[in-house]
Short mmCIF file of C-alpha atoms (C1' of nucleotides) in Angstrom, two decimals:
data_model
loop_
_atom_site.label_atom_id
_atom_site.label_comp_id
_atom_site.label_asym_id
_atom_site.label_seq_id
_atom_site.Cartn_x
_atom_site.Cartn_y
_atom_site.Cartn_z
CA MET A 974 89.85 113.54 75.70
CA SER A 975 93.09 112.02 76.89
CA SER A 976 96.43 113.58 77.58
CA TRP A 977 99.92 112.27 77.16
CA LEU A 978 103.59 112.86 77.74
CA MET A 979 106.10 112.34 74.96
CA LYS A 980 109.86 112.35 75.39
CA SER A 981 112.57 113.39 73.05
CA GLU A 982 116.24 114.00 73.54
CA PRO A 983 116.85 117.60 72.50
CA SER A 984 119.99 116.53 70.65
CA ALA A 985 117.78 114.28 68.50
CA TYR A 986 114.69 116.48 68.18
CA SER A 987 114.02 119.49 70.37
CA TRP A 988 110.99 121.59 71.21
CA GLU A 989 112.62 124.51 69.41
CA THR A 990 112.85 122.43 66.23
CA LEU A 991 109.20 121.44 66.51
CA VAL A 992 108.18 125.10 66.88
CA LYS A 993 110.26 126.01 63.84
CA GLU A 994 108.83 123.21 61.72
CA GLY A 995 105.24 123.64 62.85
CA ARG A 996 104.51 119.90 62.93
CA THR A 997 106.34 116.60 62.94
CA GLU A 998 105.87 112.87 62.60
CA TRP A 999 106.65 111.26 65.96
CA ASN A 1000 108.60 108.44 64.36
CA GLY A 1001 111.22 106.03 65.57
CA VAL A 1002 109.22 104.53 68.46
CA ARG A 1003 110.17 100.84 68.80
CA ASN A 1004 108.43 99.93 72.00
CA TYR A 1005 105.10 98.13 72.04
CA LEU A 1006 103.64 99.97 75.00
CA ALA A 1007 104.61 103.36 73.59
CA ASN A 1008 103.24 102.29 70.21
CA ASN A 1009 99.95 101.22 71.80
CA ASN A 1010 99.70 104.53 73.60
CA MET A 1011 100.03 106.32 70.29
CA LYS A 1012 97.35 104.08 68.78
CA ALA A 1013 95.02 105.23 71.55
CA MET A 1014 95.53 108.91 70.76
CA LYS A 1015 92.77 110.90 69.15
CA ILE A 1016 92.81 114.05 67.06
CA SER A 1017 93.30 117.12 69.27
CA ASP A 1018 94.42 115.13 72.30
CA LYS A 1019 97.06 117.14 74.11
CA ALA A 1020 100.56 116.09 75.04
CA PHE A 1021 103.45 117.42 77.06
CA PHE A 1022 106.79 117.62 75.28
CA TYR A 1023 109.49 116.41 77.64
CA HIS A 1024 113.21 116.87 77.09
CA SER A 1025 115.05 113.74 78.21
CA ASN A 1026 118.76 113.30 78.89
CA GLU A 1027 119.48 117.01 78.66
CA GLY A 1028 117.06 119.50 80.14
CA LEU A 1029 115.01 116.94 82.05
CA ALA A 1030 111.86 119.00 81.99
CA VAL A 1031 108.44 119.41 80.45
CA VAL A 1032 109.00 122.32 78.08
CA GLY A 1033 105.93 122.62 75.90
CA LEU A 1034 102.41 121.64 74.95
CA MET A 1035 101.45 119.86 71.76
CA LYS A 1036 98.32 118.54 70.15
CA ILE A 1037 97.83 115.45 68.09
CA ILE A 1038 96.84 116.39 64.54
CA GLU A 1039 97.01 113.01 62.80
CA LEU A 1040 96.09 109.58 64.12
CA TRP A 1041 98.47 106.65 64.33
CA HIS A 1042 99.75 105.51 60.97
CA PRO A 1043 102.56 103.09 60.05
CA ASP A 1044 106.14 104.28 60.36
CA PRO A 1045 107.76 103.72 56.95
CA SER A 1046 111.14 103.24 58.61
CA ASP A 1047 109.86 100.07 60.32
CA GLU A 1048 110.16 97.37 57.67
CA LYS A 1049 108.02 94.96 59.68
CA GLY A 1050 105.15 97.41 59.68
CA LYS A 1051 104.31 96.94 63.35
CA PHE A 1052 105.36 100.30 64.67
CA GLY A 1053 103.78 103.59 63.76
CA MET A 1054 103.70 107.24 64.56
CA VAL A 1055 101.32 110.14 65.10
CA THR A 1056 101.65 113.68 63.80
CA VAL A 1057 101.95 116.44 66.39
CA ALA A 1058 101.93 120.23 66.30
CA PRO A 1059 103.19 122.66 68.96
CA LEU A 1060 100.59 124.65 70.91
CA LYS A 1061 102.65 126.79 73.25
CA PRO A 1062 105.74 126.62 75.44
CA MET A 1063 105.40 126.20 79.19
CA LYS A 1064 105.71 129.59 80.90
CA LYS A 1065 108.24 127.89 83.14
CA PRO A 1066 109.71 124.47 82.32
CA VAL A 1067 108.61 121.83 84.82
CA ALA A 1068 111.72 119.94 85.83
CA LEU A 1069 111.78 116.24 86.57
CA ALA A 1070 113.13 117.09 90.02
CA ALA A 1071 110.07 119.25 90.69
CA ILE A 1072 107.76 116.47 89.52
CA LYS A 1073 109.51 114.01 91.82
CA ALA A 1074 109.20 116.46 94.70
CA GLU A 1075 105.43 116.86 94.23
CA PRO A 1076 103.46 114.22 96.18
CA ALA A 1077 100.40 114.61 93.92
CA LEU A 1078 102.51 113.39 91.00
CA ALA A 1079 104.10 110.38 92.68
CA GLU A 1080 102.01 107.96 90.63
CA MET A 1081 102.89 109.41 87.26
CA VAL A 1082 103.84 106.84 84.66
CA LEU A 1083 106.79 109.10 83.87
CA LEU A 1084 108.22 108.33 87.31
CA ARG A 1085 107.05 104.74 87.70
CA GLN A 1086 108.20 103.62 84.28
CA GLY A 1087 111.09 105.87 83.52
CA ARG A 1088 112.05 104.38 80.19
CA LEU A 1089 108.68 104.61 78.51
CA SER A 1090 108.85 107.34 75.89
CA VAL A 1091 105.12 107.83 75.33
CA SER A 1092 102.97 107.67 78.45
CA PRO A 1093 99.45 108.59 79.55
CA VAL A 1094 98.82 111.51 81.90
CA THR A 1095 95.69 111.71 84.07
CA THR A 1096 93.51 114.82 84.16
CA ASP A 1097 94.67 115.63 87.69
CA GLU A 1098 98.32 115.22 86.77
CA TRP A 1099 97.81 117.38 83.69
CA GLN A 1100 96.29 120.19 85.72
CA LYS A 1101 98.98 120.02 88.36
CA ILE A 1102 101.80 120.23 85.83
CA MET A 1103 100.05 123.08 84.00
CA GLU A 1104 99.89 124.92 87.31
CA MET A 1105 103.58 124.24 87.97
CA GLY A 1106 104.32 125.44 84.45
CA GLY A 1107 102.80 128.83 85.13
CA PHE A 1108 99.26 128.39 83.76
"C1'" DG B 1190 130.65 107.52 81.78
"C1'" DC B 1191 128.25 104.52 84.79
"C1'" DC B 1192 124.64 101.73 85.99
"C1'" DA B 1193 119.75 100.36 87.11
"C1'" DA B 1194 115.61 99.12 84.99
"C1'" DC B 1195 113.48 96.73 81.78
"C1'" DG B 1196 112.26 95.20 77.04
"C1'" DT B 1197 113.66 91.88 73.48
"C1'" DT B 1198 115.86 87.93 71.53
"C1'" DG B 1199 117.06 83.31 70.97
"C1'" DG B 1200 118.40 78.69 72.68
"C1'" DC B 1201 116.52 74.90 74.74
"C1'" DG C 1088 107.01 78.74 77.03
"C1'" DC C 1089 110.87 79.71 80.06
"C1'" DC C 1090 114.75 82.24 81.09
"C1'" DA C 1091 119.52 83.86 80.42
"C1'" DA C 1092 121.94 87.03 77.76
"C1'" DC C 1093 122.00 91.10 75.67
"C1'" DG C 1094 120.77 95.85 74.19
"C1'" DT C 1095 118.76 100.29 75.07
"C1'" DT C 1096 116.99 104.08 77.67
"C1'" DG C 1097 117.63 107.67 80.59
"C1'" DG C 1098 118.82 109.60 85.22
"C1'" DC C 1099 122.67 110.72 87.88
#
DNA sequence: GCCAACGTTGGC
DNA sequence: GCCAACGTTGGC
């Protein structure tokens, strides 16, 4: 099983909205690397929900409930989306600043490739962030 | 609001 | 197929 980190600006789509709706299509991705990462996802893979721009923190845990399928809003048909559902909020949000300050997380794709909206997370990184998030 | 990083586009 | 120009993302 793999784990992931997915970003959304809360003004566009927030964790609170996802919890309210119960599931959502992760649409609108227009980056090949992010798209490929979503193609690699499997059912019940887990993902961190990260608030970008405002909040700047990992705020919740999600699971993938539907595999990659084409995004109807992409007329060329190259980009797709997965369906996600919320699992639970972090007990404490894990701020970007805290991630940057943690030497064990220095290699995270989140830090090394800041603009990538869907990125892989290693098992060690996952456990560390869970710990920092109060689990 | 600025700007660095970086992905994409298009001319050659 | 290269690379300059341009657009977008996202932290500060």
